[in-house]
Short mmCIF file of C-alpha atoms and ligand atoms in Angstrom, two decimals:
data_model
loop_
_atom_site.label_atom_id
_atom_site.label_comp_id
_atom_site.label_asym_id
_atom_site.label_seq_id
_atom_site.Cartn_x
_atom_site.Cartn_y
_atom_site.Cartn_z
CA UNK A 24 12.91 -16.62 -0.31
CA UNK A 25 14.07 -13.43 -1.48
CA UNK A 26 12.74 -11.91 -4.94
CA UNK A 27 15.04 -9.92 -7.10
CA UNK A 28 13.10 -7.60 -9.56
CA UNK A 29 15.89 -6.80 -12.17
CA UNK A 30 15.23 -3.68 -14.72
CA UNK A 31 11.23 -4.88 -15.05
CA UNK A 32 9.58 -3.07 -17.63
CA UNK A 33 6.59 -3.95 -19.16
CA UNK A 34 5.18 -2.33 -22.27
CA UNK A 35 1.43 -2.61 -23.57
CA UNK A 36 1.19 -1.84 -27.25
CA UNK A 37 -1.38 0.25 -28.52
CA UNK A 38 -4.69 -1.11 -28.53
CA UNK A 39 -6.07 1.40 -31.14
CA UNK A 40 -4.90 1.19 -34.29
CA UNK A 41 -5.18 5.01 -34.93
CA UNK A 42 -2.42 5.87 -32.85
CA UNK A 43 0.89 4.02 -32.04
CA UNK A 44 0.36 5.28 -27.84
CA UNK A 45 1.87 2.14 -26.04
CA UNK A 46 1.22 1.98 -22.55
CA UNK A 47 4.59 1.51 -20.08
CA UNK A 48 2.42 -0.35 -17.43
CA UNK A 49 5.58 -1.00 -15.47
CA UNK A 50 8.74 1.31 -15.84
CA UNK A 51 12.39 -0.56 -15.13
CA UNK A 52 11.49 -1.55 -11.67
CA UNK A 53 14.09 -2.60 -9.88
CA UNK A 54 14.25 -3.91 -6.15
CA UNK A 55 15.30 -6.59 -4.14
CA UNK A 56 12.43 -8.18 -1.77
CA UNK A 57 13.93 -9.49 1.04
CA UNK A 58 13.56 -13.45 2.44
CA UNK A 59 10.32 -13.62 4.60
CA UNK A 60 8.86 -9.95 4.38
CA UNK A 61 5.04 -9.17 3.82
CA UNK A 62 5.55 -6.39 0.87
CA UNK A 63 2.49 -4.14 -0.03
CA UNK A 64 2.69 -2.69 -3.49
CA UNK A 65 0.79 0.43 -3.28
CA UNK A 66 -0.37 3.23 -5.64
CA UNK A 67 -3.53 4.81 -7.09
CA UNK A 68 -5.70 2.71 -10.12
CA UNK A 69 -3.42 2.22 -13.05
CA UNK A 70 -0.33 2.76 -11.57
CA UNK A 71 1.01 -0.94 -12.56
CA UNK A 72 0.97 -2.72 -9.40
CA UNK A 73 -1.22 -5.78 -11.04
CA UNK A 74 0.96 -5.90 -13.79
CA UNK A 75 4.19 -6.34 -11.35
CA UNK A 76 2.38 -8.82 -9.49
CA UNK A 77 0.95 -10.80 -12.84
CA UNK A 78 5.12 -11.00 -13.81
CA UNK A 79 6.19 -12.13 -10.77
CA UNK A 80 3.78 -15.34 -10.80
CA UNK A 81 4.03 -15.59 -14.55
CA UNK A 82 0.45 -14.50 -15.67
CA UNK A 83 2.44 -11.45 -17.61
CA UNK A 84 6.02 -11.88 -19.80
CA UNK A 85 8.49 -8.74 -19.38
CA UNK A 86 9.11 -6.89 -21.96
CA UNK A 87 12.46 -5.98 -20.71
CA UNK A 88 14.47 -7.55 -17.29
CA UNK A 89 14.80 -10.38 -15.24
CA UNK A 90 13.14 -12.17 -12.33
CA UNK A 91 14.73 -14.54 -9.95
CA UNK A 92 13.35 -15.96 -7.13
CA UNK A 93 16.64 -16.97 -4.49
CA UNK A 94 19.54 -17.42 -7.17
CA UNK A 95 16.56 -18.89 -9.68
CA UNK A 96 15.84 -16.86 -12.61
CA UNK A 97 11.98 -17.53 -13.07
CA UNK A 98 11.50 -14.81 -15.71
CA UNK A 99 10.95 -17.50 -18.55
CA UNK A 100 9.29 -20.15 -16.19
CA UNK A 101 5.67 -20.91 -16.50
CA UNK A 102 3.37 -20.15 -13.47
CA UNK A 103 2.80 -23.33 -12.60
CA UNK A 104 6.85 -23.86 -12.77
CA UNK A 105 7.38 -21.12 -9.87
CA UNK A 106 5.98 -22.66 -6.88
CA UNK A 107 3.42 -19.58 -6.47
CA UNK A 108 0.37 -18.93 -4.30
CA UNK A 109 -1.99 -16.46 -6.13
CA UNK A 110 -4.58 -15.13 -4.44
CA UNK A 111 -7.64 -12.56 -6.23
CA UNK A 112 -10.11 -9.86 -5.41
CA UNK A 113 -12.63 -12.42 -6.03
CA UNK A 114 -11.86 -15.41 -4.01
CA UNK A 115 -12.51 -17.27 -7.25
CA UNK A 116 -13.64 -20.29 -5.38
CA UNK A 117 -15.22 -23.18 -7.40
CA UNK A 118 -19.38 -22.39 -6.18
CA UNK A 119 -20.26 -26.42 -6.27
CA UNK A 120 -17.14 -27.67 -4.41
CA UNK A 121 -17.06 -27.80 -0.43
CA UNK A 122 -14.28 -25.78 1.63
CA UNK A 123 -12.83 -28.64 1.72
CA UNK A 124 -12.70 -29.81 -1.69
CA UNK A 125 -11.55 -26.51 -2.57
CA UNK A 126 -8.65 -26.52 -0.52
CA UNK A 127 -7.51 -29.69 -2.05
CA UNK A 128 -7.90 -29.00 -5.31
CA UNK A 129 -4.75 -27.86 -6.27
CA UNK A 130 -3.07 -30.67 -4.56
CA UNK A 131 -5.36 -33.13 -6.61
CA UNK A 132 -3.45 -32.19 -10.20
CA UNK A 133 0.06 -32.93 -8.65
CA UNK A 134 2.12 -35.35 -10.98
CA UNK A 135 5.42 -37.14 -10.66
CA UNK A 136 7.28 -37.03 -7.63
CA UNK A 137 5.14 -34.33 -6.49
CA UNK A 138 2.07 -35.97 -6.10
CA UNK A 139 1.05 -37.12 -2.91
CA UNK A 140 -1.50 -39.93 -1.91
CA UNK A 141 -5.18 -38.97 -0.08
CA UNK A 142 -3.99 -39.50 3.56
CA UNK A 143 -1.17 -36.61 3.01
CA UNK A 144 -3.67 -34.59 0.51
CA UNK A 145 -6.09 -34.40 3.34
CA UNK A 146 -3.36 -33.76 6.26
CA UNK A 147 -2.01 -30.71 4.11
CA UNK A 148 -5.70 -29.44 3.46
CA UNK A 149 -6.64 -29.91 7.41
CA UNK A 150 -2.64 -27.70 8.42
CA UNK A 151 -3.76 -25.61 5.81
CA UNK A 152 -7.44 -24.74 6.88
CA UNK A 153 -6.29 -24.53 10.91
CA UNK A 154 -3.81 -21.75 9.80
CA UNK A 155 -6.30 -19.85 8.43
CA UNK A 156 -8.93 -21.09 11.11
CA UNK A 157 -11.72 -22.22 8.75
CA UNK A 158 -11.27 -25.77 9.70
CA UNK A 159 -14.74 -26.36 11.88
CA UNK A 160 -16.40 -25.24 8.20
CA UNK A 161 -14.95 -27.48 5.83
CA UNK A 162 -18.18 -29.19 4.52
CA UNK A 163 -19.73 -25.81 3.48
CA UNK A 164 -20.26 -24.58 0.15
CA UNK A 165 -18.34 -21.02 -0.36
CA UNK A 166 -21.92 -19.31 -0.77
CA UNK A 167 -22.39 -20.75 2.85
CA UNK A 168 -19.35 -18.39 3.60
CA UNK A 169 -19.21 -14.82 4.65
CA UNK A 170 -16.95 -13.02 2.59
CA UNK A 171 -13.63 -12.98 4.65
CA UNK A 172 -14.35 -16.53 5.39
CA UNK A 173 -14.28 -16.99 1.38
CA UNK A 174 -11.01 -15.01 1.60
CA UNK A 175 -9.44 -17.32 4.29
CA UNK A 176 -10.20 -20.34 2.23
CA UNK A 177 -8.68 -18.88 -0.93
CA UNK A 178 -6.28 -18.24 1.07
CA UNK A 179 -5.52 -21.76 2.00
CA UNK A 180 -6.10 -22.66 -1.31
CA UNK A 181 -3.05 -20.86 -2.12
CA UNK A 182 -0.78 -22.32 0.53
CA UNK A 183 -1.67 -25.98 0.57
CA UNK A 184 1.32 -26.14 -2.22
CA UNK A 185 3.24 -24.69 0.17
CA UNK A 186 4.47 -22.13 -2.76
CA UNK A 187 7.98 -20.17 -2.10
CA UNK A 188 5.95 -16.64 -2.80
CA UNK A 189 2.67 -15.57 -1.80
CA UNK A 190 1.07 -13.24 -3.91
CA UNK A 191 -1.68 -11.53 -3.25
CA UNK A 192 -3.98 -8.87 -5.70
CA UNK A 193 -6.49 -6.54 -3.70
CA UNK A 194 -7.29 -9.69 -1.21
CA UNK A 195 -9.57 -7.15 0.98
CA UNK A 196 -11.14 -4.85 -1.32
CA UNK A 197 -14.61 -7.00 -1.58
CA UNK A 198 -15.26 -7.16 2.46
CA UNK A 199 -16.53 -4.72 4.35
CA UNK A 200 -14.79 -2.31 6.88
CA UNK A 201 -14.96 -4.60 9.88
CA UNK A 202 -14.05 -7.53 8.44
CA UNK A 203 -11.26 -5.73 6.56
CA UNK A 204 -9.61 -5.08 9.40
CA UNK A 205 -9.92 -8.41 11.21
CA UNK A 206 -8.37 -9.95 7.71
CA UNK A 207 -5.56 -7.71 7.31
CA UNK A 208 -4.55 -8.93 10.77
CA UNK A 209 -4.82 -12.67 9.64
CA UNK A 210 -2.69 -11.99 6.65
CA UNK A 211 -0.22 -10.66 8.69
CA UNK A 212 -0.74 -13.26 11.55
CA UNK A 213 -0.32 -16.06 8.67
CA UNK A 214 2.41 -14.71 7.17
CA UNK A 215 4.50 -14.32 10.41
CA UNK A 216 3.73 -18.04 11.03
CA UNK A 217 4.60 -19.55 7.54
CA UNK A 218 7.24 -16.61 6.92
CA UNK A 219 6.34 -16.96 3.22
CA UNK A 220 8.14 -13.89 1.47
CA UNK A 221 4.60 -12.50 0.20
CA UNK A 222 3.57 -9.10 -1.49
CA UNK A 223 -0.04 -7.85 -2.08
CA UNK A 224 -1.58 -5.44 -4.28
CA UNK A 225 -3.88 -2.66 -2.49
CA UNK A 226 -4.44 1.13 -3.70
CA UNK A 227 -5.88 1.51 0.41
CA UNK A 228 -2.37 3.16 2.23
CA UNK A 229 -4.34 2.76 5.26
CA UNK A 230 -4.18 -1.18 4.87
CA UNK A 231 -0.23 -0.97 3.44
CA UNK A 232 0.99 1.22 6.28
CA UNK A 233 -0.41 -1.14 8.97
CA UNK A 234 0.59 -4.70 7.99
CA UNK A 235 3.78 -4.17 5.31
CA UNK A 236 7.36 -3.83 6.52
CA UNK A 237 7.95 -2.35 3.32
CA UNK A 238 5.74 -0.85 1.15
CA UNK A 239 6.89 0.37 -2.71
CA UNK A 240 4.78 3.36 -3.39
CA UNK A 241 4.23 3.28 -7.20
CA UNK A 242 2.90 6.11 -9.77
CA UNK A 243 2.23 5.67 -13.63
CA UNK A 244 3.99 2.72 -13.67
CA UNK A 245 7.24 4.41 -12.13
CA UNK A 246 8.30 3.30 -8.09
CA UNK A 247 8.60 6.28 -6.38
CA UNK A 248 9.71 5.31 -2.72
CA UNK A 249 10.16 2.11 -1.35
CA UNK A 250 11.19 1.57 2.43
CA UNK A 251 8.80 0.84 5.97
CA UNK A 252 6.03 2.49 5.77
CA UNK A 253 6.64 4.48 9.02
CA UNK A 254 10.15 5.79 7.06
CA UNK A 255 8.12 6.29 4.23
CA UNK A 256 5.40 8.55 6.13
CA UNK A 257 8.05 10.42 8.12
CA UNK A 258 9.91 11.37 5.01
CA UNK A 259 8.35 11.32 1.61
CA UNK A 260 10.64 12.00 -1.45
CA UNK A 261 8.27 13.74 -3.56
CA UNK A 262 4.83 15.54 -3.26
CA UNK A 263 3.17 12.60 -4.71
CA UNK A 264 4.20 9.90 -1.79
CA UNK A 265 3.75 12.74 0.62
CA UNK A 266 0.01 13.27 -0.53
CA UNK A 267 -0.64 9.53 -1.23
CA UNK A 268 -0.10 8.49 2.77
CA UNK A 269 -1.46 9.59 5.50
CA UNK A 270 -5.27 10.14 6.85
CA UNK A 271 -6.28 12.70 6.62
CA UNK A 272 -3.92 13.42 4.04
CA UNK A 273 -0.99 15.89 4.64
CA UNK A 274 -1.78 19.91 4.36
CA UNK A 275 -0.52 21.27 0.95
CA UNK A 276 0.55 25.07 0.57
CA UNK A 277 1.48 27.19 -1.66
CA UNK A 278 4.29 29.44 -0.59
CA UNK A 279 7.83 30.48 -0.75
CA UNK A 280 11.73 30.93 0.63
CA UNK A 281 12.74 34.29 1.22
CA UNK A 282 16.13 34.50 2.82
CA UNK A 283 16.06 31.72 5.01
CA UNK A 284 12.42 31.87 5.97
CA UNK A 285 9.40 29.53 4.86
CA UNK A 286 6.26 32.02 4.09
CA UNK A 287 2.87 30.83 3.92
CA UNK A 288 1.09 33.90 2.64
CA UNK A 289 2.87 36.65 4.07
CA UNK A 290 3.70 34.95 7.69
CA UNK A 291 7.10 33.18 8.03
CA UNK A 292 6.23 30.14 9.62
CA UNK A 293 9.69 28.40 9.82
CA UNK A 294 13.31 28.79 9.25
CA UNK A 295 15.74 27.10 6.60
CA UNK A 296 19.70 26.83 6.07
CA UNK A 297 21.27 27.09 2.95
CA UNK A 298 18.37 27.10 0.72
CA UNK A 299 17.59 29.82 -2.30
CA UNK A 300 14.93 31.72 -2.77
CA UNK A 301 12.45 29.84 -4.00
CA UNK A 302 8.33 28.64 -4.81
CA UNK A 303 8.03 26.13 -3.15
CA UNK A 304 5.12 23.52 -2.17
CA UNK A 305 4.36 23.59 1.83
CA UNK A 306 3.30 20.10 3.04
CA UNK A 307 1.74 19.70 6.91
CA UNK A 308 0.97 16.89 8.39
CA UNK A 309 -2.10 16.68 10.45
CA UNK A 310 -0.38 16.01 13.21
CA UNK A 311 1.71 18.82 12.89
CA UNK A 312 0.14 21.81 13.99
CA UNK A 313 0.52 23.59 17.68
CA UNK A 314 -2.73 25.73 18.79
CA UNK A 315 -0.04 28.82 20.10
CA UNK A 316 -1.89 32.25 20.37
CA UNK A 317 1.87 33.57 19.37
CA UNK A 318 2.11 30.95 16.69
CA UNK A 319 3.18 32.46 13.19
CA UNK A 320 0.28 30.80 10.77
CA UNK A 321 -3.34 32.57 11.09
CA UNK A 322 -5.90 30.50 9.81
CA UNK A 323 -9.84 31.14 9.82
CA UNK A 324 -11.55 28.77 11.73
CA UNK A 325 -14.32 26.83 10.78
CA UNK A 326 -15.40 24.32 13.40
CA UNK A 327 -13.81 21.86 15.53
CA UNK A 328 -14.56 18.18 15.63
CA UNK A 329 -14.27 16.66 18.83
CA UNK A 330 -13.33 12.95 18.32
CA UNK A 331 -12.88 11.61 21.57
CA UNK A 332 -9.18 11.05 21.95
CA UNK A 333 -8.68 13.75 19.31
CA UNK A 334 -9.67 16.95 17.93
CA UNK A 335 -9.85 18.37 14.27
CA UNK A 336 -9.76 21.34 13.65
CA UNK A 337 -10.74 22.93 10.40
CA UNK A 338 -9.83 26.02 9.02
CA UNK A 339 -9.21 27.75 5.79
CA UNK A 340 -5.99 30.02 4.50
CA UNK A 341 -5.99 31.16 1.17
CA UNK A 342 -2.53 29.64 0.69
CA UNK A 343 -3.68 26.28 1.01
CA UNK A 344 -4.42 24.00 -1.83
CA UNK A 345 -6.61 22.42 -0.29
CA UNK A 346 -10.30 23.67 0.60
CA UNK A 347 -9.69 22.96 3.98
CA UNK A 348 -6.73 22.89 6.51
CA UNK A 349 -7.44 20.30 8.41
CA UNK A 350 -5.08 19.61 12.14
CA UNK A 351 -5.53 16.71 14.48
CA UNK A 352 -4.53 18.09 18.34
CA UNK A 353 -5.54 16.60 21.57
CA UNK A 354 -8.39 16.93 22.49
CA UNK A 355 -7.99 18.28 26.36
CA UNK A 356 -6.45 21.44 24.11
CA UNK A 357 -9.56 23.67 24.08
CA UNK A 358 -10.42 26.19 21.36
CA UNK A 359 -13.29 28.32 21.39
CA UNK A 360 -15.28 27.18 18.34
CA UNK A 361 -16.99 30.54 18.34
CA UNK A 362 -13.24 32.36 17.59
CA UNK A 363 -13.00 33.66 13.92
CA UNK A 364 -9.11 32.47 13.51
CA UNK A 365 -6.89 29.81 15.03
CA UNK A 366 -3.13 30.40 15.04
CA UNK A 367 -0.30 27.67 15.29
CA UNK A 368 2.69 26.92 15.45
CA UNK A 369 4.00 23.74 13.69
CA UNK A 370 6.38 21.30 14.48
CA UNK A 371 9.56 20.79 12.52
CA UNK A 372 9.36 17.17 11.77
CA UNK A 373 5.78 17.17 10.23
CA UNK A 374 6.88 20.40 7.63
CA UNK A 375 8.08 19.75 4.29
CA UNK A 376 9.15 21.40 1.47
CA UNK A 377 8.79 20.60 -2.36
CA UNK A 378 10.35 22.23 -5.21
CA UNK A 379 7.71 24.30 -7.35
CA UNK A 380 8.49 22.76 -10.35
CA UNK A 381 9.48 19.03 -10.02
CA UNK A 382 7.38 18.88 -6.79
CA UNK A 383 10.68 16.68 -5.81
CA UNK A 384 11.46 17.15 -1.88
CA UNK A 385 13.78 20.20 -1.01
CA UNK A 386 16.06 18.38 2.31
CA UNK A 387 16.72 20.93 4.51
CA UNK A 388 16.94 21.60 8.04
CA UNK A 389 13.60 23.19 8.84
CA UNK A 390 13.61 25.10 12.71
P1 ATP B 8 -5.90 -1.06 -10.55
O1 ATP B 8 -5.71 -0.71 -9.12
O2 ATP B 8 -6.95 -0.24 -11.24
O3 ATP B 8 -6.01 -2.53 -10.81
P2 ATP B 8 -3.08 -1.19 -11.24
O4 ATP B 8 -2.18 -0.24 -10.51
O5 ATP B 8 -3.09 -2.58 -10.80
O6 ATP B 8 -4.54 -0.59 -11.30
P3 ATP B 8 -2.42 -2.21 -13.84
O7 ATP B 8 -3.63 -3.06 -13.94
O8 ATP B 8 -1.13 -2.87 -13.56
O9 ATP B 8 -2.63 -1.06 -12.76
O10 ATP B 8 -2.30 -1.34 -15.18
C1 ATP B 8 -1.21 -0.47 -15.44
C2 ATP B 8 -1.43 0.20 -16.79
O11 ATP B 8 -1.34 -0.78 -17.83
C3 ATP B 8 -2.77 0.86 -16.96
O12 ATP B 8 -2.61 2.04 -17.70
C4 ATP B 8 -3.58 -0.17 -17.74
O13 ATP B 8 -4.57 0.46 -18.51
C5 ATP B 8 -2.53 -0.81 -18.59
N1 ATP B 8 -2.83 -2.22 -18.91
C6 ATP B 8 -2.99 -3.23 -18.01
N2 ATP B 8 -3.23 -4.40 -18.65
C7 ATP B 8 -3.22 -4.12 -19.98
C8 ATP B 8 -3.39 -4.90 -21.19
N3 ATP B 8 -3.60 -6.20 -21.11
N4 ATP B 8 -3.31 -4.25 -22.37
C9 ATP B 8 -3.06 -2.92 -22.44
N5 ATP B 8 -2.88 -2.14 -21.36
C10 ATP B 8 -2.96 -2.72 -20.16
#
């Protein structure tokens, strides 16, 4: 089922009496999410993605806009009233109920036509704890549980209702590394098998890139890009999105245009058409840089990081804004750790340029 976000805004007011600073949590977002897609919302603490997420199960009314869910408009419907799974940080899981009993629970307060006898309440509750494969532990208690086995039950919990949406807030942020990883893959391996339109909550761009096919990349309550996250990655609209994906993150300089060349300090490390003079932001991917003894960028090397597969090298410029330059190259490319500078040459498609001012992306053709 597709969800249609229509010109959502939502608007805190001030909390201190003092001063009349309301907070614009969520700022006229407006986007269709298409039928059957795992959406992350991403963005750094504050940014509004739990707010977006509270209004589209109903925990949160709008201040302003419209949310329909197909052709319904939901936006004055109760939660309970939008056939919702909701999923938190915290599991939530009721501590003196089994797995079982858990799962079931929300099938248990079904009324009217809805409601279902035992035999069917347990039949949905056994589909629902194979699909997340935590049926061989259904008579534990959840502090019997590791944590992403918590997560898989809450999980269930959440689709025994068989809701139209999935939503999920932050569902990995309380496990640790491993287990993070294995559970990002079940959330996408569920959701490709009930193709339940679902969007999650994470500030972690590592976990949005890999399981989303679309992520929305949100600051102070304003979306700032919103397409796959490979798109997204290969062509960020603004500094912020360029700086907010990517690890390690992208290469920042300070630098200019001066007739049709890209200067990082005083080397001109790239060509551009048809674009003035300028200040400009420099952003390099990783990824990006060629170790060329001819290349046109001189940085001063300090050490290289041999990582198996890859390589990093870092090195410092006094044009970067960050401490470090750091590049990722092969690692059968050999550089004498002992040298005092690296030079490089960098590849087109990993170079961007921002304007000075509105750190907005400057398209150009960059050789
Ligand atoms: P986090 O990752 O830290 O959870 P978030 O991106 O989910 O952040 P929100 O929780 O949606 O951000 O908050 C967005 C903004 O709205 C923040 O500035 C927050 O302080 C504010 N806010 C959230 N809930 C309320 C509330 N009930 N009253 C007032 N302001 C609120």
């Amino acid at each position: 089922m597709k969800v249609v976000l229509q010109n959502v805004t939502k608007i805190f007011p001030s909390r201190n009496k003092k001063s009349n600073e309301e907070v614009v949590a969520v700022n006229n977002f407006d986007f269709t999410i298409p039928d059957g897609k795992l959406v992350g919302l991403l963005g750094p603490s504050g940014c509004g993605k739990s707010t977006t997420l509270y209004m589209i199960c109903g925990l949160q009314k709008l201040s302003s806009g419209r949310i329909f869910f197909g052709e319904d408009d939901v936006t004055d419907l109760s939660p309970e009233n939008r056939g919702v799974g909701l999923v938190f940080q915290n599991y939530a899981l009721y501590p003196h109920m089994t797995v079982k009993q858990n799962i079931m629970f929300p099938l248990q307060n079904l009324t009217g036509k809805a409601k279902l006898t035992k035999d069917e309440m347990l039949e949905r509750t056994l589909e629902a704890a194979k699909l997340v494969q935590i049926d061989e532990l259904l008579d534990r208690k959840p502090s019997e549980l590791s944590g992403g086995q918590q997560q898989r039950v809450a999980i269930a919990r959440a689709l025994v209702k068989m809701p139209r949406i999935l939503l999920l807030d932050e569902p990995l942020s309380n496990l640790d590394a491993r287990l993070r990883l294995q559970t990002r893959e079940e959330i996408r391996r569920i959701q490709r098998e009930t193709k339940i339109t679902t969007i999650f909550v994470t500030h972690d761009q590592e976990e949005a890139m890999s399981i989303s096919d679309v992520i929305v990349v949100m600051k102070l309550g304003v979306v700032q890009q919103i397409g796959a996250p490979q798109d997204v990655y290969d062509s960020p609209r603004n500094l912020f999105v360029a700086k907010f994906l990517g690890t390690p993150p992208i290469n920042v300089f300070e630098g200019q245009i001066n007739g049709g060349k890209v200067y990082i300090g005083k080397e001109a490390v790239m060509s551009v058409k048809d674009v003035p003079d300028q200040k400009v932001y420099i952003g390099i991917r990783p990824e990006g840089f060629i170790v060329d003894a001819n290349g046109s960028l001189t940085c001063d090397l300090q050490s290289v990081e041999v990582m198996g597969r890859d390589s990093s090298i870092v090195s410092t410029n006094e044009a970067s804004s960050n401490p470090t330059v750091r590049s990722i190259i092969d690692s059968d490319i050999k550089v004498d750790p002992s040298a005092k500078t690296v030079k490089f040459r960098i590849k087109p498609n990993k170079i961007f340029l921002f304007n000075k001012e509105t750190e907005e992306r400057i398209f150009c053709e960059v050789k």
